[in-house]
mmCIF file of C-alpha atoms in Angstrom:
data_model
loop_
_atom_site.group_PDB
_atom_site.id
_atom_site.type_symbol
_atom_site.label_atom_id
_atom_site.label_comp_id
_atom_site.label_asym_id
_atom_site.label_seq_id
_atom_site.Cartn_x
_atom_site.Cartn_y
_atom_site.Cartn_z
ATOM 1 C CA UNK A 1 -69.880 165.673 287.611
ATOM 2 C CA UNK A 2 -72.913 163.935 286.186
ATOM 3 C CA UNK A 3 -75.700 162.632 288.372
ATOM 4 C CA UNK A 4 -75.936 159.553 286.150
ATOM 5 C CA UNK A 5 -75.091 156.371 288.026
ATOM 6 C CA UNK A 6 -71.911 154.662 286.893
ATOM 7 C CA UNK A 7 -72.161 151.359 285.039
ATOM 8 C CA UNK A 8 -70.882 148.459 287.159
ATOM 9 C CA UNK A 9 -69.716 145.076 285.875
ATOM 10 C CA UNK A 10 -68.016 142.058 287.451
ATOM 11 C CA UNK A 11 -65.854 139.373 285.858
ATOM 12 C CA UNK A 12 -64.458 136.322 287.642
ATOM 13 C CA UNK A 13 -62.420 133.224 286.950
ATOM 14 C CA UNK A 14 -61.281 130.132 288.872
ATOM 15 C CA UNK A 15 -57.551 129.387 288.764
ATOM 16 C CA UNK A 16 -55.752 126.196 289.784
ATOM 17 C CA UNK A 17 -52.831 127.993 291.412
ATOM 18 C CA UNK A 18 -51.986 129.426 294.850
ATOM 19 C CA UNK A 19 -53.666 132.725 295.617
ATOM 20 C CA UNK A 20 -50.373 134.418 296.508
ATOM 21 C CA UNK A 21 -48.839 133.500 293.136
ATOM 22 C CA UNK A 22 -51.834 134.928 291.296
ATOM 23 C CA UNK A 23 -51.841 138.086 293.408
ATOM 24 C CA UNK A 24 -48.171 138.635 292.513
ATOM 25 C CA UNK A 25 -49.093 139.051 288.845
ATOM 26 C CA UNK A 26 -52.083 141.275 289.615
ATOM 27 C CA UNK A 27 -50.082 143.549 291.909
ATOM 28 C CA UNK A 28 -46.925 143.953 289.777
ATOM 29 C CA UNK A 29 -47.843 146.023 286.705
ATOM 30 C CA UNK A 30 -44.365 145.577 285.234
ATOM 31 C CA UNK A 31 -45.452 141.991 284.402
ATOM 32 C CA UNK A 32 -48.634 142.991 282.575
ATOM 33 C CA UNK A 33 -47.187 143.481 279.066
ATOM 34 C CA UNK A 34 -45.947 139.883 279.198
ATOM 35 C CA UNK A 35 -49.156 138.293 280.469
ATOM 36 C CA UNK A 36 -52.023 140.561 279.357
ATOM 37 C CA UNK A 37 -52.402 140.809 275.543
ATOM 38 C CA UNK A 38 -53.915 144.345 275.364
ATOM 39 C CA UNK A 39 -51.142 145.901 277.493
ATOM 40 C CA UNK A 40 -48.280 147.379 275.466
ATOM 41 C CA UNK A 41 -46.475 149.078 278.358
ATOM 42 C CA UNK A 42 -47.088 149.590 282.084
ATOM 43 C CA UNK A 43 -45.013 151.320 284.717
ATOM 44 C CA UNK A 44 -45.169 152.809 288.193
ATOM 45 C CA UNK A 45 -44.709 156.570 288.001
ATOM 46 C CA UNK A 46 -44.600 157.212 291.761
ATOM 47 C CA UNK A 47 -45.615 155.688 295.087
ATOM 48 C CA UNK A 48 -44.804 152.413 296.801
ATOM 49 C CA UNK A 49 -46.089 148.854 297.208
ATOM 50 C CA UNK A 50 -49.192 149.989 299.115
ATOM 51 C CA UNK A 51 -50.217 153.167 297.273
ATOM 52 C CA UNK A 52 -48.943 153.782 293.759
ATOM 53 C CA UNK A 53 -49.623 155.755 290.613
ATOM 54 C CA UNK A 54 -49.205 153.871 287.355
ATOM 55 C CA UNK A 55 -49.413 154.601 283.655
ATOM 56 C CA UNK A 56 -50.686 152.026 281.181
ATOM 57 C CA UNK A 57 -50.613 151.937 277.389
ATOM 58 C CA UNK A 58 -52.976 149.358 275.872
ATOM 59 C CA UNK A 59 -54.647 148.439 272.600
ATOM 60 C CA UNK A 60 -58.393 148.997 272.356
ATOM 61 C CA UNK A 61 -60.636 149.347 269.284
ATOM 62 C CA UNK A 62 -57.717 149.270 266.865
ATOM 63 C CA UNK A 63 -55.635 151.987 268.477
ATOM 64 C CA UNK A 64 -53.211 152.487 271.362
ATOM 65 C CA UNK A 65 -54.664 154.357 274.328
ATOM 66 C CA UNK A 66 -53.010 155.522 277.530
ATOM 67 C CA UNK A 67 -54.243 156.493 280.977
ATOM 68 C CA UNK A 68 -52.982 156.990 284.519
ATOM 69 C CA UNK A 69 -54.387 155.323 287.604
ATOM 70 C CA UNK A 70 -53.945 155.304 291.347
ATOM 71 C CA UNK A 71 -53.845 151.855 292.940
ATOM 72 C CA UNK A 72 -54.148 150.924 296.621
ATOM 73 C CA UNK A 73 -52.759 147.474 297.343
ATOM 74 C CA UNK A 74 -53.576 145.230 300.317
ATOM 75 C CA UNK A 75 -51.419 142.072 300.132
ATOM 76 C CA UNK A 76 -52.993 140.586 303.274
ATOM 77 C CA UNK A 77 -56.488 140.766 301.754
ATOM 78 C CA UNK A 78 -55.095 140.185 298.240
ATOM 79 C CA UNK A 79 -56.972 143.181 296.834
ATOM 80 C CA UNK A 80 -56.015 146.037 294.554
ATOM 81 C CA UNK A 81 -58.322 149.036 294.218
ATOM 82 C CA UNK A 82 -57.800 151.274 291.193
ATOM 83 C CA UNK A 83 -59.125 154.595 289.920
ATOM 84 C CA UNK A 84 -58.103 156.305 286.726
ATOM 85 C CA UNK A 85 -56.723 159.739 287.580
ATOM 86 C CA UNK A 86 -56.403 160.822 283.940
ATOM 87 C CA UNK A 87 -59.001 158.937 281.919
ATOM 88 C CA UNK A 88 -58.733 158.959 278.143
ATOM 89 C CA UNK A 89 -61.713 160.184 276.123
ATOM 90 C CA UNK A 90 -64.428 158.871 275.861
ATOM 91 C CA UNK A 91 -63.977 157.638 279.472
ATOM 92 C CA UNK A 92 -65.088 160.198 282.066
ATOM 93 C CA UNK A 93 -64.613 157.930 285.089
ATOM 94 C CA UNK A 94 -63.160 154.460 285.549
ATOM 95 C CA UNK A 95 -62.323 152.466 288.647
ATOM 96 C CA UNK A 96 -62.667 149.092 290.240
ATOM 97 C CA UNK A 97 -61.031 146.354 292.257
ATOM 98 C CA UNK A 98 -59.103 143.121 291.864
ATOM 99 C CA UNK A 99 -59.660 140.488 294.547
ATOM 100 C CA UNK A 100 -57.942 137.095 294.748
ATOM 101 C CA UNK A 101 -59.908 134.671 296.966
ATOM 102 C CA UNK A 102 -58.080 131.538 298.110
ATOM 103 C CA UNK A 103 -59.816 128.171 297.708
ATOM 104 C CA UNK A 104 -57.403 125.918 299.532
ATOM 105 C CA UNK A 105 -53.636 125.918 299.019
ATOM 106 C CA UNK A 106 -53.605 125.351 295.252
ATOM 107 C CA UNK A 107 -56.689 127.139 293.928
ATOM 108 C CA UNK A 108 -58.308 130.555 293.973
ATOM 109 C CA UNK A 109 -61.000 132.717 292.409
ATOM 110 C CA UNK A 110 -60.168 136.111 290.921
ATOM 111 C CA UNK A 111 -62.910 138.747 290.937
ATOM 112 C CA UNK A 112 -62.450 141.852 288.786
ATOM 113 C CA UNK A 113 -64.930 144.714 289.309
ATOM 114 C CA UNK A 114 -65.275 147.845 287.158
ATOM 115 C CA UNK A 115 -67.373 150.980 287.417
ATOM 116 C CA UNK A 116 -67.287 153.604 284.684
ATOM 117 C CA UNK A 117 -69.025 156.510 282.961
ATOM 118 C CA UNK A 118 -68.703 158.029 279.492
ATOM 119 C CA UNK A 119 -67.937 161.665 278.718
ATOM 120 C CA UNK A 120 -71.233 163.512 278.543
ATOM 121 C CA UNK A 121 -72.994 160.230 279.380
ATOM 122 C CA UNK A 122 -73.067 159.605 275.631
ATOM 123 C CA UNK A 123 -74.780 156.234 274.935
ATOM 124 C CA UNK A 124 -72.603 155.316 271.957
ATOM 125 C CA UNK A 125 -69.439 156.115 273.899
ATOM 126 C CA UNK A 126 -70.722 154.081 276.834
ATOM 127 C CA UNK A 127 -71.306 151.134 274.495
ATOM 128 C CA UNK A 128 -67.710 151.373 273.241
ATOM 129 C CA UNK A 129 -66.376 151.459 276.795
ATOM 130 C CA UNK A 130 -68.531 148.488 277.787
ATOM 131 C CA UNK A 131 -67.261 146.496 274.820
ATOM 132 C CA UNK A 132 -63.625 147.340 275.645
ATOM 133 C CA UNK A 133 -64.053 146.442 279.330
ATOM 134 C CA UNK A 134 -65.707 143.151 278.387
ATOM 135 C CA UNK A 135 -63.064 142.219 275.821
ATOM 136 C CA UNK A 136 -60.053 143.239 277.884
ATOM 137 C CA UNK A 137 -61.320 141.829 281.194
ATOM 138 C CA UNK A 138 -62.141 138.448 279.665
ATOM 139 C CA UNK A 139 -58.754 138.333 277.961
ATOM 140 C CA UNK A 140 -56.825 139.473 281.036
ATOM 141 C CA UNK A 141 -58.432 136.887 283.308
ATOM 142 C CA UNK A 142 -57.921 134.056 280.819
ATOM 143 C CA UNK A 143 -54.258 134.928 280.376
ATOM 144 C CA UNK A 144 -53.812 135.436 284.108
ATOM 145 C CA UNK A 145 -54.985 131.850 284.552
ATOM 146 C CA UNK A 146 -52.580 130.638 281.870
ATOM 147 C CA UNK A 147 -49.664 132.467 283.475
ATOM 148 C CA UNK A 148 -50.411 131.227 286.988
ATOM 149 C CA UNK A 149 -51.149 127.625 286.062
ATOM 150 C CA UNK A 150 -47.989 127.347 283.946
ATOM 151 C CA UNK A 151 -45.683 129.192 286.309
ATOM 152 C CA UNK A 152 -43.566 126.090 286.843
ATOM 153 C CA UNK A 153 -42.814 125.782 283.126
ATOM 154 C CA UNK A 154 -42.229 129.480 282.504
ATOM 155 C CA UNK A 155 -38.437 129.251 282.615
ATOM 156 C CA UNK A 156 -38.481 126.914 279.615
ATOM 157 C CA UNK A 157 -41.092 128.941 277.712
ATOM 158 C CA UNK A 158 -39.651 132.440 278.202
ATOM 159 C CA UNK A 159 -37.038 133.937 275.880
ATOM 160 C CA UNK A 160 -35.368 137.302 276.436
ATOM 161 C CA UNK A 161 -32.706 138.265 273.902
ATOM 162 C CA UNK A 162 -31.338 141.280 272.043
ATOM 163 C CA UNK A 163 -29.101 142.443 269.185
ATOM 164 C CA UNK A 164 -27.111 145.691 269.078
ATOM 165 C CA UNK A 165 -25.798 147.700 266.134
ATOM 166 C CA UNK A 166 -23.204 150.489 266.432
ATOM 167 C CA UNK A 167 -23.913 153.278 263.964
ATOM 168 C CA UNK A 168 -21.762 156.232 262.885
ATOM 169 C CA UNK A 169 -24.614 158.661 262.546
ATOM 170 C CA UNK A 170 -27.123 160.734 264.466
ATOM 171 C CA UNK A 171 -29.518 159.245 266.995
ATOM 172 C CA UNK A 172 -32.329 161.331 265.510
ATOM 173 C CA UNK A 173 -31.864 159.784 262.075
ATOM 174 C CA UNK A 174 -31.856 156.259 263.500
ATOM 175 C CA UNK A 175 -34.968 156.946 265.533
ATOM 176 C CA UNK A 176 -36.734 158.521 262.541
ATOM 177 C CA UNK A 177 -36.095 155.378 260.485
ATOM 178 C CA UNK A 178 -37.575 153.136 263.192
ATOM 179 C CA UNK A 179 -40.443 155.517 263.944
ATOM 180 C CA UNK A 180 -41.552 156.037 260.342
ATOM 181 C CA UNK A 181 -42.620 152.427 259.907
ATOM 182 C CA UNK A 182 -45.108 153.334 257.174
ATOM 183 C CA UNK A 183 -42.109 153.596 254.823
ATOM 184 C CA UNK A 184 -40.674 150.185 255.745
ATOM 185 C CA UNK A 185 -42.097 148.340 252.693
ATOM 186 C CA UNK A 186 -39.892 150.602 250.519
ATOM 187 C CA UNK A 187 -36.912 150.379 252.865
ATOM 188 C CA UNK A 188 -36.803 146.848 254.348
ATOM 189 C CA UNK A 189 -36.866 143.848 251.982
ATOM 190 C CA UNK A 190 -38.752 141.438 254.254
ATOM 191 C CA UNK A 191 -41.618 143.920 254.906
ATOM 192 C CA UNK A 192 -44.283 143.361 252.225
ATOM 193 C CA UNK A 193 -47.070 145.616 253.526
ATOM 194 C CA UNK A 194 -47.562 147.923 256.500
ATOM 195 C CA UNK A 195 -50.671 149.892 257.498
ATOM 196 C CA UNK A 196 -50.084 152.360 260.320
ATOM 197 C CA UNK A 197 -52.563 154.401 262.359
ATOM 198 C CA UNK A 198 -51.405 157.156 264.733
ATOM 199 C CA UNK A 199 -54.339 159.132 266.122
ATOM 200 C CA UNK A 200 -52.163 160.446 268.973
ATOM 201 C CA UNK A 201 -48.544 161.358 268.241
ATOM 202 C CA UNK A 202 -46.271 158.593 269.475
ATOM 203 C CA UNK A 203 -49.028 156.005 269.905
ATOM 204 C CA UNK A 204 -49.023 153.745 266.845
ATOM 205 C CA UNK A 205 -51.161 150.797 265.794
ATOM 206 C CA UNK A 206 -49.883 148.870 262.828
ATOM 207 C CA UNK A 207 -50.604 145.789 260.748
ATOM 208 C CA UNK A 208 -47.605 144.345 258.924
ATOM 209 C CA UNK A 209 -46.978 141.533 256.430
ATOM 210 C CA UNK A 210 -43.463 140.083 256.451
ATOM 211 C CA UNK A 211 -41.940 137.478 254.160
ATOM 212 C CA UNK A 212 -40.087 134.570 255.784
ATOM 213 C CA UNK A 213 -36.950 132.994 254.258
ATOM 214 C CA UNK A 214 -39.107 130.158 252.863
ATOM 215 C CA UNK A 215 -41.213 132.693 250.949
ATOM 216 C CA UNK A 216 -44.325 132.482 253.155
ATOM 217 C CA UNK A 217 -45.963 135.723 254.269
ATOM 218 C CA UNK A 218 -47.061 136.290 257.879
ATOM 219 C CA UNK A 219 -49.278 139.034 259.278
ATOM 220 C CA UNK A 220 -48.687 140.637 262.660
ATOM 221 C CA UNK A 221 -50.563 143.398 264.465
ATOM 222 C CA UNK A 222 -48.727 145.573 266.987
ATOM 223 C CA UNK A 223 -49.193 148.542 269.275
ATOM 224 C CA UNK A 224 -46.193 150.859 269.669
ATOM 225 C CA UNK A 225 -45.325 153.540 272.244
ATOM 226 C CA UNK A 226 -42.720 155.929 270.871
ATOM 227 C CA UNK A 227 -40.464 158.155 273.020
ATOM 228 C CA UNK A 228 -38.823 160.645 270.619
ATOM 229 C CA UNK A 229 -35.183 159.906 269.741
ATOM 230 C CA UNK A 230 -34.822 157.370 272.556
ATOM 231 C CA UNK A 231 -37.126 154.369 272.561
ATOM 232 C CA UNK A 232 -39.955 152.535 270.835
ATOM 233 C CA UNK A 233 -41.739 149.882 272.897
ATOM 234 C CA UNK A 234 -44.064 147.522 271.051
ATOM 235 C CA UNK A 235 -46.387 144.616 271.684
ATOM 236 C CA UNK A 236 -47.663 142.153 269.101
ATOM 237 C CA UNK A 237 -51.370 141.544 269.611
ATOM 238 C CA UNK A 238 -51.816 139.181 266.654
ATOM 239 C CA UNK A 239 -49.344 136.344 267.016
ATOM 240 C CA UNK A 240 -48.215 133.235 265.143
ATOM 241 C CA UNK A 241 -49.536 130.031 266.745
ATOM 242 C CA UNK A 242 -46.184 129.172 268.376
ATOM 243 C CA UNK A 243 -46.221 132.305 270.581
ATOM 244 C CA UNK A 244 -48.336 133.344 273.573
ATOM 245 C CA UNK A 245 -46.659 136.746 273.869
ATOM 246 C CA UNK A 246 -44.114 138.855 272.034
ATOM 247 C CA UNK A 247 -42.965 142.200 273.417
ATOM 248 C CA UNK A 248 -40.145 144.245 271.962
ATOM 249 C CA UNK A 249 -38.148 147.409 272.235
ATOM 250 C CA UNK A 250 -35.958 149.569 270.012
ATOM 251 C CA UNK A 251 -33.504 151.502 272.205
ATOM 252 C CA UNK A 252 -31.408 154.339 270.727
ATOM 253 C CA UNK A 253 -28.451 155.574 272.822
ATOM 254 C CA UNK A 254 -25.642 158.053 272.176
ATOM 255 C CA UNK A 255 -22.257 156.506 272.994
ATOM 256 C CA UNK A 256 -19.272 158.360 274.462
ATOM 257 C CA UNK A 257 -17.239 157.948 271.260
ATOM 258 C CA UNK A 258 -19.820 159.784 269.172
ATOM 259 C CA UNK A 259 -21.473 156.704 267.731
ATOM 260 C CA UNK A 260 -25.031 155.541 268.317
ATOM 261 C CA UNK A 261 -25.884 152.188 269.901
ATOM 262 C CA UNK A 262 -29.188 150.744 268.745
ATOM 263 C CA UNK A 263 -30.580 147.683 270.524
ATOM 264 C CA UNK A 264 -33.447 145.496 269.394
ATOM 265 C CA UNK A 265 -34.794 143.535 272.370
ATOM 266 C CA UNK A 266 -37.364 140.740 272.356
ATOM 267 C CA UNK A 267 -39.274 139.107 275.208
ATOM 268 C CA UNK A 268 -41.218 136.048 274.082
ATOM 269 C CA UNK A 269 -43.447 133.402 275.670
ATOM 270 C CA UNK A 270 -43.761 130.206 273.679
ATOM 271 C CA UNK A 271 -47.061 128.342 273.310
ATOM 272 C CA UNK A 272 -46.378 124.600 273.714
ATOM 273 C CA UNK A 273 -49.795 123.611 272.351
ATOM 274 C CA UNK A 274 -49.310 125.797 269.299
ATOM 275 C CA UNK A 275 -45.888 124.303 268.683
ATOM 276 C CA UNK A 276 -47.219 120.754 268.983
ATOM 277 C CA UNK A 277 -50.012 121.523 266.485
ATOM 278 C CA UNK A 278 -47.602 122.528 263.711
ATOM 279 C CA UNK A 279 -47.593 120.246 260.639
ATOM 280 C CA UNK A 280 -43.905 119.529 261.320
ATOM 281 C CA UNK A 281 -43.232 120.520 264.931
ATOM 282 C CA UNK A 282 -39.640 120.997 266.147
ATOM 283 C CA UNK A 283 -38.009 117.911 267.647
ATOM 284 C CA UNK A 284 -37.757 119.518 271.083
ATOM 285 C CA UNK A 285 -38.679 122.634 273.034
ATOM 286 C CA UNK A 286 -35.072 123.808 272.741
ATOM 287 C CA UNK A 287 -35.288 123.453 268.971
ATOM 288 C CA UNK A 288 -38.443 125.579 269.028
ATOM 289 C CA UNK A 289 -36.689 128.187 271.170
ATOM 290 C CA UNK A 290 -33.770 128.284 268.725
ATOM 291 C CA UNK A 291 -36.079 128.592 265.700
ATOM 292 C CA UNK A 292 -38.109 131.446 267.207
ATOM 293 C CA UNK A 293 -35.008 133.355 268.286
ATOM 294 C CA UNK A 294 -33.430 132.900 264.856
ATOM 295 C CA UNK A 295 -36.540 134.098 263.036
ATOM 296 C CA UNK A 296 -37.190 137.172 265.189
ATOM 297 C CA UNK A 297 -33.518 138.004 265.533
ATOM 298 C CA UNK A 298 -32.915 137.785 261.781
ATOM 299 C CA UNK A 299 -35.697 140.272 261.053
ATOM 300 C CA UNK A 300 -34.432 142.659 263.741
ATOM 301 C CA UNK A 301 -30.859 142.475 262.476
ATOM 302 C CA UNK A 302 -32.055 143.145 258.934
ATOM 303 C CA UNK A 303 -33.964 146.203 260.159
ATOM 304 C CA UNK A 304 -30.942 147.400 262.160
ATOM 305 C CA UNK A 305 -28.726 147.076 259.078
ATOM 306 C CA UNK A 306 -31.148 149.186 257.029
ATOM 307 C CA UNK A 307 -31.368 151.762 259.853
ATOM 308 C CA UNK A 308 -27.581 151.925 259.898
ATOM 309 C CA UNK A 309 -27.379 152.488 256.140
ATOM 310 C CA UNK A 310 -30.082 155.165 256.350
ATOM 311 C CA UNK A 311 -28.429 157.063 259.232
ATOM 312 C CA UNK A 312 -24.896 156.854 257.868
ATOM 313 C CA UNK A 313 -26.088 158.070 254.464
ATOM 314 C CA UNK A 314 -27.394 161.197 256.184
#
């Protein structure tokens, strides 16, 4: 261990929502991919509601990174202490604490502390870590406030839907088609351009241009976590103005009859301000919901059809 003192930083934000509601989001990491833009995937690997080990996959500096942490939760004090047990280079040490301080029944302050060191105490690495902590902490707190203050409207803003294709082929071929996204511009008509970076096998960062039915081209940026031959979880980090969040999953499953079931799942949070700012906004929130589901679902079904043709041709 180095004798160099760890860097310590604090971020805080005031939220017009009950402290217990805010603490619920902080304490339940399964909600983080929906509410925190950098987080692609998060899960508890072992433990319980007071002492748990978690694994997080998140976008930082144009790539997907993963680490494991231990968290000690105190619901009565509304605090969560965390320490990375397997930091990812260039992080040598990372820890901190969430604290939700009540300010009456309908308001609170969230304080997020970090302490960290770089591998070899390298100054340039430390600067990168500091920038990532600053960017992600500011973003997480801002989106935590959005989630908590709009909790009452979430039912109307949240979409969760899926499409499934049954394929007479091998699961490995289907997975390979979905995994090798760099070839999509040659394989999927609505994909115009795709740049993919994969510094660690299975952790992908990609920028994609897709053409809509009206001929317009839209750019999205996504982080993807790939589990060989089974699952690809992704998170869009650059979104169209009508969305606050878009998470997705490709799930590949062998069926008992020898076929392969492939499911494309979407979880979306609409942005009411972004919808209202459109040149020709939908007539109602339901119309916006229908339009978003149709657009995302159509692209997924087109990709599934191409995956089916690819697998069955093999």
